[in-house]
Amino acid sequence: MNGQNSIMTEGLTKRFGDFTAVDAISFQVIKGEIFGFLGANGAGKTTAIRMLCGLSIPTEGHATVAGFDVYKSAEQIKRNIGYMSQKFSLYDDLTVWENIQFYAAIYGLDKKAIKLAGDKLLDRLGLRNEINTMVSELPLGWKQKLAFSIAIIHQPEIVFMDEPTGGVDPLTRRQFWLMIYEASAVGITVFVTTHYMDEAEYCDRVAIMVDGKIEALDSPKNLKQQFHSDSMDDVFYQLARKAVRS
Amino acid sequence: MNILFALLRKEFKQIIRNKAILRVIFILPAVQLLILPFAADYEIKNINVGIIDHDHSGYSQEIVQKVEYSNYFKLTGYSNSYSEALTWIEDKSVDLVIEIPYNFESNLVKENAADVLVSVNAVDGTKGSIGAAYIGNIIQEVNNEIRGEWTVFPRFNPQARIQITHSKWYNRTSDYQVFMVPGVLAMLLTIVGAFLASLNIVKEGEVGTIEQINVSPIRKHEFILGKLIPFWIFGLIILAIGLLISYVVHGIVPGNNIWVLFVFAAVYLLAVLGFGLLVSNFTETQQQAMIISFFFMLIFVLLSGLFTPVESMPRWAQILAAINPVTYLVDVMRMVLLKEAQLADILPHIYTISLEGVVLNTLAVVSYQDVRYVV
């Protein structure tokens, strides 16, 4: 495989009965880039992510993630990715530190490494005073930032994010994207789905899914040129309105 | 191993912080053991009796007196008219009516036979039939005494008189609590094992954190063990607390064979935890899990021999009871606490429960995989 690619898919397909949720998608994600994955509700984004994370076995096609085959090495993939879903992923009834400790431990960090990585994380987020606060008492924006930091605490090769900024205020969204840039700067590949078109502009490259197929894939700048419009919003609208489902 | 340790640490913290679960674990057994054994009492006392005495003779008075001084009856009505007595039954002030006909005494003396009518309100079947049986005994007793008086110097008693005496084993005072307490303990252990664990697993899916667990390197068996081990431990703790309460409150002294009970409980909990896991695989919300659990709990308890003997159930129910794990726990509890059973005595039950445990857990683990990869 190409050592420069974090993700490679070739005709990746998932069917549920006669319904084709993901229809032969092929793309590469380059190591260290921020790859946006857009699509209306029901376009197949989540199913695609689940296949790439080793949660769902593809019906057809090939895919490698971090160099591992999704059919054969799901466990290896899980060790090398981070994941943050639209659903809140921290434990409300554990403290900030206990969440850090738990997730770091299940990725195999030992006591010393947990202390080191945890301290760094707390300093970066400015959460040192909240170390013993229950996560349920944190504001949503902080929770999301904490969830993201925890998702990459084991320094994965790729982090998958499924609509990470849903329901978060604009200011926090901006801070959130700064964190994404930081992660990308240290070489973590970011694979993110979103509904917000302004966020699509922040991505290096964007794939737009319509009815299970990738209808467009390029940098935001090139896409706007190609569709003769000045916003990603418009590009998305031109593609998404062709959708028959949803 | 480190992953399992991390999971266990997390589970224990969460359980200890969850007030509802803590209440279920510690207060529920206390309350149930304090209240249920006293309330759920089969012994029928205070049966209300009405007597219609048309005869007003010495013998009829003897019957009335016996009834009056019995522990089981309360003489609430005395009348001359059967129709009046029937209105008592209708308005439920009386459970049972005895009618002593005219010429009762003279018939008995002259013709050597006389009739007594007993009418029973059979809405509460148990109360009615037990009441009728008691009355039968009392009348028989009166009859025997009368005959005793008549044959003053019996060389050969013209009628064989069989008197039944009984001695009660294992529960000398026939104390109902002693019978109920082990049963209530069995119920508690089942609630903790089968239902708390399944609720806990389903919650993880409901909140959404299961997604995060699924994409992590945590393996299936580690996740399952992380969920089951805490409740296995809590189950044994509850058993210990329950035994302590039944010692203090009900005076049931555990013998030195008590470890046998813990051995069985340890195996039993594994089986019902497997059942709980199975339930959690087929439910998506805690509400669903709760309702399904409640459904099974009722069946488990009613078919376990806790309240009614398995031997008197119809054949098909006996088969269900033989599958029901609670049946074996109730039986072992009673064997160990009341009959001082040793390990060898309960070995057959241990084998049965182990087999059920293997079946339930296998089903649970297989279906867990299916559910997990369905989407």
Coordinates of C-alpha atoms in Angstrom, one line a residue:
Chain A
M1 CA 0.0 0.0 0.0
N2 CA 1.0 3.6 -0.4
G3 CA 2.7 4.7 2.8
Q4 CA 1.4 8.2 2.4
N5 CA -2.3 7.2 2.7
S6 CA -4.0 6.8 6.0
I7 CA -7.2 5.5 4.4
M8 CA -7.7 3.8 1.1
T9 CA -11.0 2.4 -0.1
E10 CA -11.9 0.7 -3.4
G11 CA -15.5 0.0 -4.3
L12 CA -16.5 -0.1 -0.7
T13 CA -20.1 -1.2 -0.4
K14 CA -22.6 -1.9 2.4
R15 CA -26.0 -3.4 1.7
F16 CA -28.8 -4.0 4.2
G17 CA -31.1 -6.4 2.4
D18 CA -32.0 -4.6 -0.9
F19 CA -31.0 -1.3 0.5
T20 CA -27.5 -0.1 -0.5
A21 CA -26.4 2.3 2.2
V22 CA -23.0 2.8 0.8
D23 CA -22.5 2.3 -2.9
A24 CA -19.0 1.5 -4.1
I25 CA -17.1 4.4 -2.7
S26 CA -13.4 4.8 -3.6
F27 CA -11.1 7.4 -2.2
Q28 CA -7.8 8.0 -0.4
V29 CA -7.1 10.1 2.6
I30 CA -3.6 11.4 2.8
K31 CA -1.7 11.1 6.1
G32 CA -2.1 14.3 8.2
E33 CA -4.8 15.9 6.2
I34 CA -8.2 17.1 7.4
F35 CA -10.7 15.2 5.3
G36 CA -14.3 16.4 5.4
F37 CA -17.1 14.0 4.7
L38 CA -20.4 15.7 3.9
G39 CA -23.8 14.5 3.1
A40 CA -27.5 14.9 3.9
N41 CA -29.0 12.8 6.6
G42 CA -29.3 9.2 5.3
A43 CA -26.6 9.7 2.7
G44 CA -24.5 6.9 4.2
K45 CA -21.9 8.8 6.1
T46 CA -22.3 7.0 9.3
T47 CA -22.3 3.6 7.7
A48 CA -19.1 4.4 5.8
I49 CA -17.4 5.5 9.1
R50 CA -18.6 2.4 10.9
M51 CA -17.0 0.2 8.2
L52 CA -13.7 2.1 8.4
C53 CA -13.7 1.8 12.2
G54 CA -14.1 -2.0 12.1
L55 CA -17.6 -1.9 13.6
S56 CA -19.4 -3.1 10.5
I57 CA -18.2 -5.6 7.9
P58 CA -18.4 -4.3 4.3
T59 CA -20.6 -6.3 1.8
E60 CA -18.1 -5.7 -1.0
G61 CA -15.0 -3.8 -1.9
H62 CA -11.6 -3.2 -0.2
A63 CA -10.5 -0.8 2.4
T64 CA -7.4 -0.3 4.5
V65 CA -7.2 2.0 7.5
A66 CA -3.8 2.9 9.0
G67 CA -2.4 0.2 6.7
F68 CA -4.7 -2.5 8.1
D69 CA -7.4 -4.4 6.2
V70 CA -10.9 -3.8 7.5
Y71 CA -11.9 -7.5 6.9
K72 CA -8.9 -9.1 8.5
S73 CA -7.5 -6.7 11.1
A74 CA -10.4 -4.9 12.8
E75 CA -8.6 -5.2 16.1
Q76 CA -5.4 -3.6 14.8
I77 CA -7.4 -0.8 13.3
K78 CA -9.2 -0.1 16.6
R79 CA -5.8 0.2 18.3
N80 CA -4.7 2.8 15.8
I81 CA -7.7 5.1 15.5
G82 CA -9.5 7.5 17.7
Y83 CA -13.2 8.0 17.5
M84 CA -15.6 10.7 18.6
S85 CA -19.3 10.3 17.8
Q86 CA -22.2 12.7 17.6
K87 CA -23.5 11.0 20.7
F88 CA -21.8 12.1 23.8
S89 CA -19.0 9.7 24.5
L90 CA -17.7 10.5 28.0
Y91 CA -19.1 9.0 31.2
D92 CA -21.3 11.6 33.0
D93 CA -20.9 9.9 36.3
L94 CA -17.1 9.8 36.3
T95 CA -14.9 12.8 37.0
V96 CA -12.8 14.5 34.3
W97 CA -9.7 12.7 35.5
E98 CA -11.5 9.3 35.8
N99 CA -12.6 9.6 32.2
I100 CA -9.1 10.4 31.0
Q101 CA -7.7 7.6 33.1
F102 CA -10.3 5.0 31.8
Y103 CA -9.9 5.8 28.1
A104 CA -6.1 6.0 28.3
A105 CA -6.0 2.7 30.1
I106 CA -8.1 0.8 27.6
Y107 CA -5.7 2.0 24.8
G108 CA -2.9 0.3 26.8
L109 CA -1.2 3.4 28.3
D110 CA 0.5 2.5 31.6
K111 CA 0.2 4.5 34.8
K112 CA 3.1 6.8 34.0
A113 CA 2.0 7.4 30.4
I114 CA -1.5 8.2 31.6
K115 CA -0.2 10.7 34.1
L116 CA 2.0 12.4 31.5
A117 CA -0.6 12.5 28.7
G118 CA -3.4 13.5 31.2
D119 CA -1.4 16.4 32.6
K120 CA -0.6 17.7 29.2
L121 CA -4.2 17.4 28.2
L122 CA -5.5 19.2 31.3
D123 CA -3.0 22.1 30.8
R124 CA -3.9 22.5 27.2
L125 CA -7.6 22.6 27.9
G126 CA -7.2 24.7 31.1
L127 CA -9.2 22.1 33.0
R128 CA -6.7 21.5 35.8
N129 CA -9.0 22.9 38.4
E130 CA -11.9 20.8 37.2
I131 CA -10.0 17.5 37.6
N132 CA -12.4 16.2 40.2
T133 CA -15.5 17.6 38.6
M134 CA -18.1 15.2 37.4
V135 CA -18.3 15.4 33.6
S136 CA -22.1 15.9 33.9
E137 CA -21.4 19.3 35.5
L138 CA -19.3 20.6 32.6
P139 CA -20.8 22.9 29.9
L140 CA -21.4 21.1 26.6
G141 CA -18.6 23.0 24.8
W142 CA -16.0 21.8 27.4
K143 CA -17.3 18.3 27.2
Q144 CA -16.8 18.2 23.5
K145 CA -13.3 19.6 23.7
L146 CA -12.5 17.1 26.5
A147 CA -14.0 14.3 24.4
F148 CA -11.9 15.2 21.4
S149 CA -8.7 15.4 23.5
I150 CA -9.5 12.0 25.0
A151 CA -10.2 10.5 21.6
I152 CA -6.6 11.3 20.6
I153 CA -4.9 10.7 24.0
H154 CA -3.2 7.6 22.7
Q155 CA -1.9 9.5 19.7
P156 CA -3.7 7.5 17.0
E157 CA -2.8 7.7 13.4
I158 CA -6.3 8.7 12.4
V159 CA -9.2 10.2 14.3
F160 CA -12.7 9.7 13.1
M161 CA -15.3 12.3 14.1
D162 CA -19.0 11.9 13.4
E163 CA -20.7 15.4 13.6
P164 CA -18.5 16.4 16.5
T165 CA -19.8 19.9 16.7
G166 CA -23.6 19.3 16.7
G167 CA -25.3 21.6 19.2
V168 CA -22.2 23.6 20.1
D169 CA -22.1 27.4 20.0
P170 CA -20.1 29.2 17.2
L171 CA -17.4 30.4 19.5
T172 CA -16.7 26.9 20.9
R173 CA -16.9 25.5 17.4
R174 CA -14.1 27.8 16.4
Q175 CA -12.0 26.7 19.3
F176 CA -12.8 23.1 18.5
W177 CA -11.5 23.6 15.0
L178 CA -8.3 25.1 16.4
M179 CA -7.8 21.9 18.3
I180 CA -8.4 19.9 15.1
Y181 CA -5.7 21.9 13.3
E182 CA -3.3 21.3 16.2
A183 CA -3.9 17.6 15.9
S184 CA -3.4 17.7 12.2
A185 CA -0.2 19.6 12.7
V186 CA 1.3 16.8 14.8
G187 CA 0.5 14.4 12.0
I188 CA -2.9 12.9 13.0
T189 CA -5.1 12.4 10.1
V190 CA -8.6 13.8 10.7
F191 CA -11.7 12.3 9.1
V192 CA -14.7 14.4 10.0
T193 CA -18.4 14.5 9.0
T194 CA -20.3 17.6 9.4
H195 CA -23.5 19.5 8.5
Y196 CA -22.0 22.9 8.8
M197 CA -20.7 24.2 5.5
D198 CA -18.5 26.8 7.0
E199 CA -16.7 23.9 8.7
A200 CA -16.3 22.3 5.3
E201 CA -14.3 25.3 4.3
Y202 CA -11.8 24.4 7.0
C203 CA -11.0 21.0 5.5
D204 CA -8.1 20.3 3.2
R205 CA -10.3 18.1 1.0
V206 CA -14.0 17.4 1.1
A207 CA -16.0 14.4 -0.2
I208 CA -19.7 14.9 -0.7
M209 CA -21.9 11.9 -0.5
V210 CA -25.3 11.7 -2.1
D211 CA -27.5 8.5 -1.9
G212 CA -24.5 6.3 -0.9
K213 CA -22.2 7.5 -3.6
I214 CA -19.4 10.0 -3.6
E215 CA -20.5 12.7 -6.0
A216 CA -17.6 15.1 -5.6
L217 CA -14.2 15.0 -4.0
D218 CA -11.7 17.9 -4.0
S219 CA -10.5 20.8 -2.1
P220 CA -13.2 23.3 -1.1
K221 CA -11.5 25.8 -3.5
N222 CA -11.6 23.5 -6.5
L223 CA -15.1 22.4 -5.7
K224 CA -16.4 26.0 -5.7
Q225 CA -14.7 26.6 -9.0
Q226 CA -16.1 23.4 -10.5
F227 CA -19.7 24.3 -9.5
H228 CA -19.3 28.0 -10.3
S229 CA -20.3 29.2 -6.9
D230 CA -18.8 31.2 -4.1
S231 CA -19.8 29.1 -1.1
M232 CA -19.6 25.4 -0.1
D233 CA -23.2 25.8 1.0
D234 CA -24.2 26.3 -2.7
V235 CA -22.0 23.4 -3.9
F236 CA -23.6 21.1 -1.3
Y237 CA -27.1 22.3 -2.3
Q238 CA -26.5 21.7 -6.0
L239 CA -25.4 18.1 -5.3
A240 CA -27.7 17.2 -2.4
R241 CA -31.0 18.3 -4.1
K242 CA -30.5 15.5 -6.6
A243 CA -30.9 13.0 -3.9
V244 CA -33.8 10.6 -4.2
R245 CA -33.7 9.2 -0.6
S246 CA -34.0 11.2 2.6
Chain B
M1 CA -5.7 -7.8 32.0
N2 CA -5.0 -4.0 32.3
I3 CA -8.1 -3.4 30.2
L4 CA -10.2 -5.6 32.5
F5 CA -8.9 -3.8 35.5
A6 CA -9.7 -0.4 34.0
L7 CA -13.2 -1.6 33.2
L8 CA -13.8 -2.9 36.7
R9 CA -12.5 0.2 38.3
K10 CA -14.9 2.2 36.2
E11 CA -17.9 0.0 36.9
F12 CA -17.4 0.0 40.6
K13 CA -17.1 3.7 40.7
Q14 CA -20.3 4.1 38.6
I15 CA -22.2 1.6 40.7
I16 CA -21.2 3.2 44.0
R17 CA -22.2 6.6 42.7
N18 CA -25.6 5.4 41.5
K19 CA -27.9 5.9 44.4
A20 CA -30.7 3.9 42.8
I21 CA -28.5 0.9 42.4
L22 CA -27.1 1.2 45.9
R23 CA -30.6 1.3 47.3
V24 CA -31.5 -1.8 45.4
I25 CA -28.5 -3.6 46.6
F26 CA -28.6 -2.7 50.3
I27 CA -32.0 -1.4 51.3
L28 CA -34.2 -3.7 49.1
P29 CA -32.9 -6.9 50.9
A30 CA -33.4 -5.3 54.3
V31 CA -36.9 -4.2 53.6
Q32 CA -38.0 -7.4 51.9
L33 CA -36.6 -9.6 54.6
L34 CA -38.2 -7.5 57.3
I35 CA -41.6 -7.3 55.8
L36 CA -42.3 -10.2 53.4
P37 CA -41.8 -13.2 55.7
F38 CA -44.3 -11.8 58.2
A39 CA -46.9 -10.8 55.6
A40 CA -46.7 -13.7 53.2
D41 CA -48.1 -16.1 55.7
Y42 CA -50.0 -19.2 54.5
E43 CA -51.3 -20.1 57.9
I44 CA -55.0 -19.5 57.9
K45 CA -56.3 -18.0 61.1
N46 CA -59.2 -15.9 62.1
I47 CA -61.7 -17.7 59.9
N48 CA -65.1 -16.1 60.6
V49 CA -67.8 -18.6 61.4
G50 CA -71.5 -18.3 61.7
I51 CA -73.5 -21.0 63.5
I52 CA -77.2 -21.8 63.1
D53 CA -78.2 -24.0 65.9
H54 CA -81.7 -25.3 65.5
D55 CA -81.2 -28.0 68.1
H56 CA -80.0 -26.1 71.2
S57 CA -78.9 -29.4 72.8
G58 CA -75.9 -30.3 74.9
Y59 CA -74.1 -31.8 71.9
S60 CA -74.8 -28.9 69.7
Q61 CA -73.4 -26.6 72.4
E62 CA -70.3 -28.7 72.6
I63 CA -69.7 -28.1 68.9
V64 CA -70.3 -24.4 69.3
Q65 CA -67.8 -24.3 72.2
K66 CA -65.1 -26.1 70.4
V67 CA -65.4 -23.7 67.5
E68 CA -65.3 -20.8 69.8
Y69 CA -62.2 -21.8 71.7
S70 CA -60.3 -22.9 68.6
N71 CA -57.4 -20.7 67.5
Y72 CA -58.5 -20.7 64.0
F73 CA -62.1 -19.5 64.3
K74 CA -63.9 -16.4 65.3
L75 CA -67.5 -17.0 66.1
T76 CA -69.1 -13.9 64.6
G77 CA -72.7 -14.9 64.1
Y78 CA -75.2 -17.0 65.9
S79 CA -78.7 -17.3 64.4
N80 CA -81.7 -19.6 63.9
S81 CA -82.2 -19.0 60.3
Y82 CA -80.2 -20.3 57.4
S83 CA -81.2 -17.5 55.1
E84 CA -80.0 -14.9 57.5
A85 CA -76.7 -16.8 57.7
L86 CA -76.4 -16.8 53.9
T87 CA -76.6 -12.9 53.9
W88 CA -73.6 -13.0 56.2
I89 CA -71.7 -15.0 53.6
E90 CA -72.9 -12.6 50.9
D91 CA -71.7 -9.5 52.8
K92 CA -68.5 -11.4 53.6
S93 CA -68.8 -11.0 57.4
V94 CA -68.6 -14.8 57.6
D95 CA -66.5 -17.3 55.7
L96 CA -68.2 -20.4 56.8
V97 CA -71.6 -21.4 58.2
I98 CA -72.4 -24.5 60.3
E99 CA -76.0 -25.6 60.4
I100 CA -77.0 -28.0 63.2
P101 CA -80.4 -29.4 62.3
Y102 CA -83.4 -30.0 64.7
N103 CA -83.2 -33.2 66.7
F104 CA -79.4 -33.4 66.1
E105 CA -78.8 -34.8 69.6
S106 CA -81.8 -37.2 69.6
N107 CA -81.0 -38.5 66.1
L108 CA -77.4 -39.1 67.2
V109 CA -78.6 -41.0 70.2
K110 CA -81.5 -42.9 68.7
E111 CA -80.4 -43.6 65.2
N112 CA -76.6 -43.4 65.8
A113 CA -76.2 -40.9 63.0
A114 CA -76.9 -37.2 62.5
D115 CA -76.1 -34.6 59.8
V116 CA -74.3 -31.3 60.1
L117 CA -74.3 -28.9 57.1
V118 CA -71.2 -26.8 56.5
S119 CA -71.5 -24.0 53.9
V120 CA -68.3 -22.4 52.8
N121 CA -67.6 -19.2 51.0
A122 CA -65.2 -20.5 48.4
V123 CA -64.2 -17.2 46.8
D124 CA -61.0 -17.5 48.7
G125 CA -60.4 -21.1 47.9
T126 CA -57.6 -21.7 50.3
K127 CA -59.4 -20.2 53.3
G128 CA -62.6 -22.0 52.5
S129 CA -61.2 -25.5 52.1
I130 CA -58.8 -25.2 55.0
G131 CA -61.7 -23.9 57.2
A132 CA -63.9 -26.7 56.1
A133 CA -61.2 -29.2 57.0
Y134 CA -60.7 -27.7 60.4
I135 CA -64.4 -27.8 61.1
G136 CA -64.4 -31.4 60.0
N137 CA -61.7 -32.2 62.5
I138 CA -63.6 -30.5 65.3
I139 CA -66.8 -32.3 64.6
Q140 CA -64.9 -35.6 64.4
E141 CA -63.4 -34.8 67.8
V142 CA -66.8 -34.1 69.3
N143 CA -68.1 -37.3 67.8
N144 CA -65.3 -39.3 69.3
E145 CA -65.8 -37.8 72.7
I146 CA -69.5 -38.6 72.6
R147 CA -68.8 -42.2 71.6
G148 CA -66.2 -42.4 74.3
E149 CA -68.8 -41.4 76.9
W150 CA -71.3 -44.0 75.6
T151 CA -69.0 -47.0 75.7
V152 CA -68.0 -46.6 79.3
F153 CA -66.2 -49.9 79.7
P154 CA -65.0 -50.8 76.3
R155 CA -63.5 -54.2 76.1
F156 CA -63.3 -54.0 72.4
N157 CA -64.0 -50.7 71.0
P158 CA -66.8 -51.2 68.6
Q159 CA -65.3 -48.6 66.2
A160 CA -61.6 -48.3 65.6
R161 CA -60.4 -44.9 66.5
I162 CA -57.4 -43.6 64.7
Q163 CA -55.8 -40.6 66.2
I164 CA -53.2 -38.8 64.1
T165 CA -50.3 -37.1 65.9
H166 CA -47.5 -35.5 64.0
S167 CA -44.0 -34.3 64.6
K168 CA -42.6 -31.5 62.6
W169 CA -39.1 -31.9 61.2
Y170 CA -36.7 -29.2 60.1
N171 CA -39.0 -26.4 61.1
R172 CA -40.1 -27.6 64.6
T173 CA -42.4 -24.8 65.4
S174 CA -43.9 -24.8 61.9
D175 CA -42.8 -21.2 61.8
Y176 CA -43.8 -19.7 58.5
Q177 CA -40.9 -17.2 58.5
V178 CA -38.4 -20.0 58.5
F179 CA -40.0 -21.3 55.3
M180 CA -40.3 -17.9 53.6
V181 CA -36.9 -16.3 54.5
P182 CA -34.8 -18.5 52.3
G183 CA -37.2 -17.9 49.5
V184 CA -37.1 -14.2 49.8
L185 CA -33.3 -14.4 49.8
A186 CA -33.4 -16.4 46.6
M187 CA -35.6 -13.7 45.0
L188 CA -33.1 -11.0 46.0
L189 CA -30.2 -12.8 44.6
T190 CA -32.0 -13.3 41.3
I191 CA -33.0 -9.6 41.0
V192 CA -29.4 -8.5 41.5
G193 CA -27.9 -11.2 39.3
A194 CA -30.3 -11.2 36.4
F195 CA -31.7 -7.7 36.3
L196 CA -29.3 -5.1 37.6
A197 CA -26.6 -6.4 35.3
S198 CA -28.8 -6.3 32.2
L199 CA -30.0 -2.8 33.1
N200 CA -26.4 -1.6 33.5
I201 CA -25.4 -3.0 30.1
V202 CA -28.5 -1.5 28.3
K203 CA -27.8 1.8 29.9
E204 CA -24.4 2.0 28.3
G205 CA -26.1 1.7 24.9
E206 CA -28.8 4.2 25.8
V207 CA -26.3 6.8 26.9
G208 CA -24.3 6.1 23.8
T209 CA -21.0 5.3 25.4
I210 CA -21.2 1.8 24.0
E211 CA -20.2 3.2 20.6
Q212 CA -17.0 4.5 22.1
I213 CA -16.3 1.1 23.7
N214 CA -17.0 -0.7 20.4
V215 CA -14.4 1.3 18.5
S216 CA -11.8 0.8 21.2
P217 CA -9.5 -2.2 21.5
I218 CA -11.7 -3.6 24.3
R219 CA -12.5 -7.1 23.4
K220 CA -16.0 -8.6 23.7
H221 CA -15.2 -10.9 26.6
E222 CA -13.4 -8.2 28.5
F223 CA -16.4 -5.9 28.2
I224 CA -18.8 -8.7 29.3
L225 CA -16.6 -9.7 32.2
G226 CA -16.2 -6.1 33.3
K227 CA -20.0 -5.9 33.5
L228 CA -20.7 -9.2 35.1
I229 CA -18.0 -9.5 37.8
P230 CA -19.2 -6.5 39.8
F231 CA -22.7 -7.8 40.0
W232 CA -21.4 -11.3 40.8
I233 CA -19.6 -9.8 43.8
F234 CA -22.6 -7.6 44.8
G235 CA -24.8 -10.7 44.6
L236 CA -22.6 -12.5 47.1
I237 CA -22.5 -9.5 49.4
I238 CA -26.3 -9.3 49.3
L239 CA -26.5 -12.9 50.3
A240 CA -24.2 -12.3 53.3
I241 CA -26.3 -9.2 54.3
G242 CA -29.5 -11.2 53.9
L243 CA -28.2 -14.0 56.0
L244 CA -27.2 -11.6 58.7
I245 CA -30.7 -10.0 58.7
S246 CA -32.4 -13.3 58.8
Y247 CA -30.2 -14.3 61.7
V248 CA -30.9 -11.1 63.7
V249 CA -34.6 -10.7 62.8
H250 CA -35.8 -14.2 62.2
G251 CA -33.4 -16.2 64.3
I252 CA -32.3 -18.4 61.5
V253 CA -28.9 -19.5 62.6
P254 CA -26.6 -20.5 59.7
G255 CA -24.8 -23.7 60.5
N256 CA -21.1 -24.4 59.7
N257 CA -22.3 -25.7 56.3
I258 CA -23.1 -22.1 55.2
W259 CA -20.2 -22.1 52.8
V260 CA -22.1 -24.6 50.8
L261 CA -24.7 -22.0 50.2
F262 CA -22.1 -19.5 49.0
V263 CA -20.6 -22.1 46.6
F264 CA -24.0 -22.7 45.1
A265 CA -24.8 -18.9 45.0
A266 CA -21.5 -18.3 43.2
V267 CA -22.5 -20.8 40.4
Y268 CA -26.1 -19.7 40.4
L269 CA -25.1 -16.0 39.9
L270 CA -23.1 -16.9 36.9
A271 CA -26.1 -18.6 35.4
V272 CA -28.5 -15.7 36.0
L273 CA -26.0 -13.1 35.0
G274 CA -25.9 -15.0 31.6
F275 CA -29.6 -14.6 31.5
G276 CA -29.4 -10.9 32.2
L277 CA -26.8 -10.5 29.5
L278 CA -29.2 -12.3 27.1
V279 CA -32.0 -9.9 28.1
S280 CA -29.8 -6.9 27.5
N281 CA -28.9 -8.2 24.0
F282 CA -32.5 -8.0 22.9
T283 CA -33.5 -4.7 24.5
E284 CA -32.4 -1.2 23.5
T285 CA -33.6 0.8 26.5
Q286 CA -33.6 0.4 30.2
Q287 CA -37.4 0.6 30.1
Q288 CA -37.7 -2.4 27.8
A289 CA -35.1 -4.3 29.9
M290 CA -37.1 -3.6 33.0
I291 CA -40.4 -4.7 31.6
I292 CA -39.0 -7.9 30.2
S293 CA -37.2 -8.6 33.4
F294 CA -40.4 -8.0 35.4
F295 CA -42.2 -10.5 33.2
F296 CA -39.6 -13.2 33.7
M297 CA -39.3 -12.4 37.4
L298 CA -43.0 -13.1 37.9
I299 CA -42.7 -16.4 36.1
F300 CA -39.5 -17.4 37.8
V301 CA -41.0 -16.7 41.3
L302 CA -44.4 -18.3 40.7
L303 CA -42.9 -21.4 39.1
S304 CA -40.1 -21.8 41.6
G305 CA -41.9 -23.5 44.5
L306 CA -41.4 -20.4 46.6
F307 CA -45.0 -20.0 47.3
T308 CA -46.6 -23.2 46.1
P309 CA -45.1 -26.7 46.1
V310 CA -43.8 -27.7 42.7
E311 CA -45.2 -31.2 43.3
S312 CA -48.7 -30.0 43.2
M313 CA -48.4 -28.1 39.9
P314 CA -49.7 -29.6 36.6
R315 CA -47.2 -31.6 34.6
W316 CA -46.4 -28.9 32.1
A317 CA -45.7 -26.4 34.9
Q318 CA -43.5 -28.9 36.6
I319 CA -41.4 -29.1 33.5
L320 CA -41.1 -25.3 33.4
A321 CA -40.2 -25.3 37.1
A322 CA -37.5 -27.9 36.4
I323 CA -35.9 -25.4 33.8
N324 CA -36.4 -22.4 36.1
P325 CA -33.0 -21.7 37.9
V326 CA -34.9 -20.1 40.8
T327 CA -36.4 -23.5 41.7
Y328 CA -33.0 -24.8 42.5
L329 CA -31.9 -21.9 44.4
V330 CA -35.0 -21.9 46.6
D331 CA -34.5 -25.6 47.2
V332 CA -30.9 -25.3 48.0
M333 CA -31.6 -22.3 50.4
R334 CA -34.1 -24.4 52.3
M335 CA -31.9 -27.5 52.2
V336 CA -28.9 -25.7 53.6
L337 CA -30.6 -23.3 56.1
L338 CA -33.3 -25.7 57.4
K339 CA -32.0 -29.2 56.8
E340 CA -28.3 -28.6 57.2
A341 CA -27.5 -30.1 53.8
Q342 CA -23.8 -30.7 53.0
L343 CA -22.1 -30.1 49.6
A344 CA -22.7 -33.7 48.6
D345 CA -26.5 -33.2 49.1
I346 CA -26.7 -30.3 46.7
L347 CA -24.3 -31.6 44.1
P348 CA -27.0 -32.6 41.7
H349 CA -28.4 -29.1 41.8
I350 CA -24.9 -27.6 41.2
Y351 CA -24.6 -29.7 38.1
T352 CA -28.0 -28.6 36.8
I353 CA -27.3 -25.0 37.4
S354 CA -23.8 -25.2 35.9
L355 CA -25.4 -26.7 32.8
E356 CA -27.9 -23.9 32.6
G357 CA -25.2 -21.4 33.2
V358 CA -23.2 -22.8 30.3
V359 CA -26.2 -22.8 28.0
L360 CA -27.4 -19.3 29.0
N361 CA -23.9 -17.7 28.7
T362 CA -23.2 -19.3 25.4
L363 CA -26.5 -18.0 24.0
A364 CA -25.7 -14.6 25.4
V365 CA -22.2 -14.4 24.1
V366 CA -23.3 -15.6 20.6
S367 CA -26.2 -13.2 20.4
Y368 CA -24.1 -10.4 21.8
Q369 CA -21.9 -10.6 18.7
D370 CA -24.8 -10.7 16.4
V371 CA -26.4 -7.6 17.9
R372 CA -23.2 -5.7 18.0
Y373 CA -22.4 -6.1 14.3
V374 CA -25.9 -5.8 13.0
V375 CA -25.5 -2.2 11.8

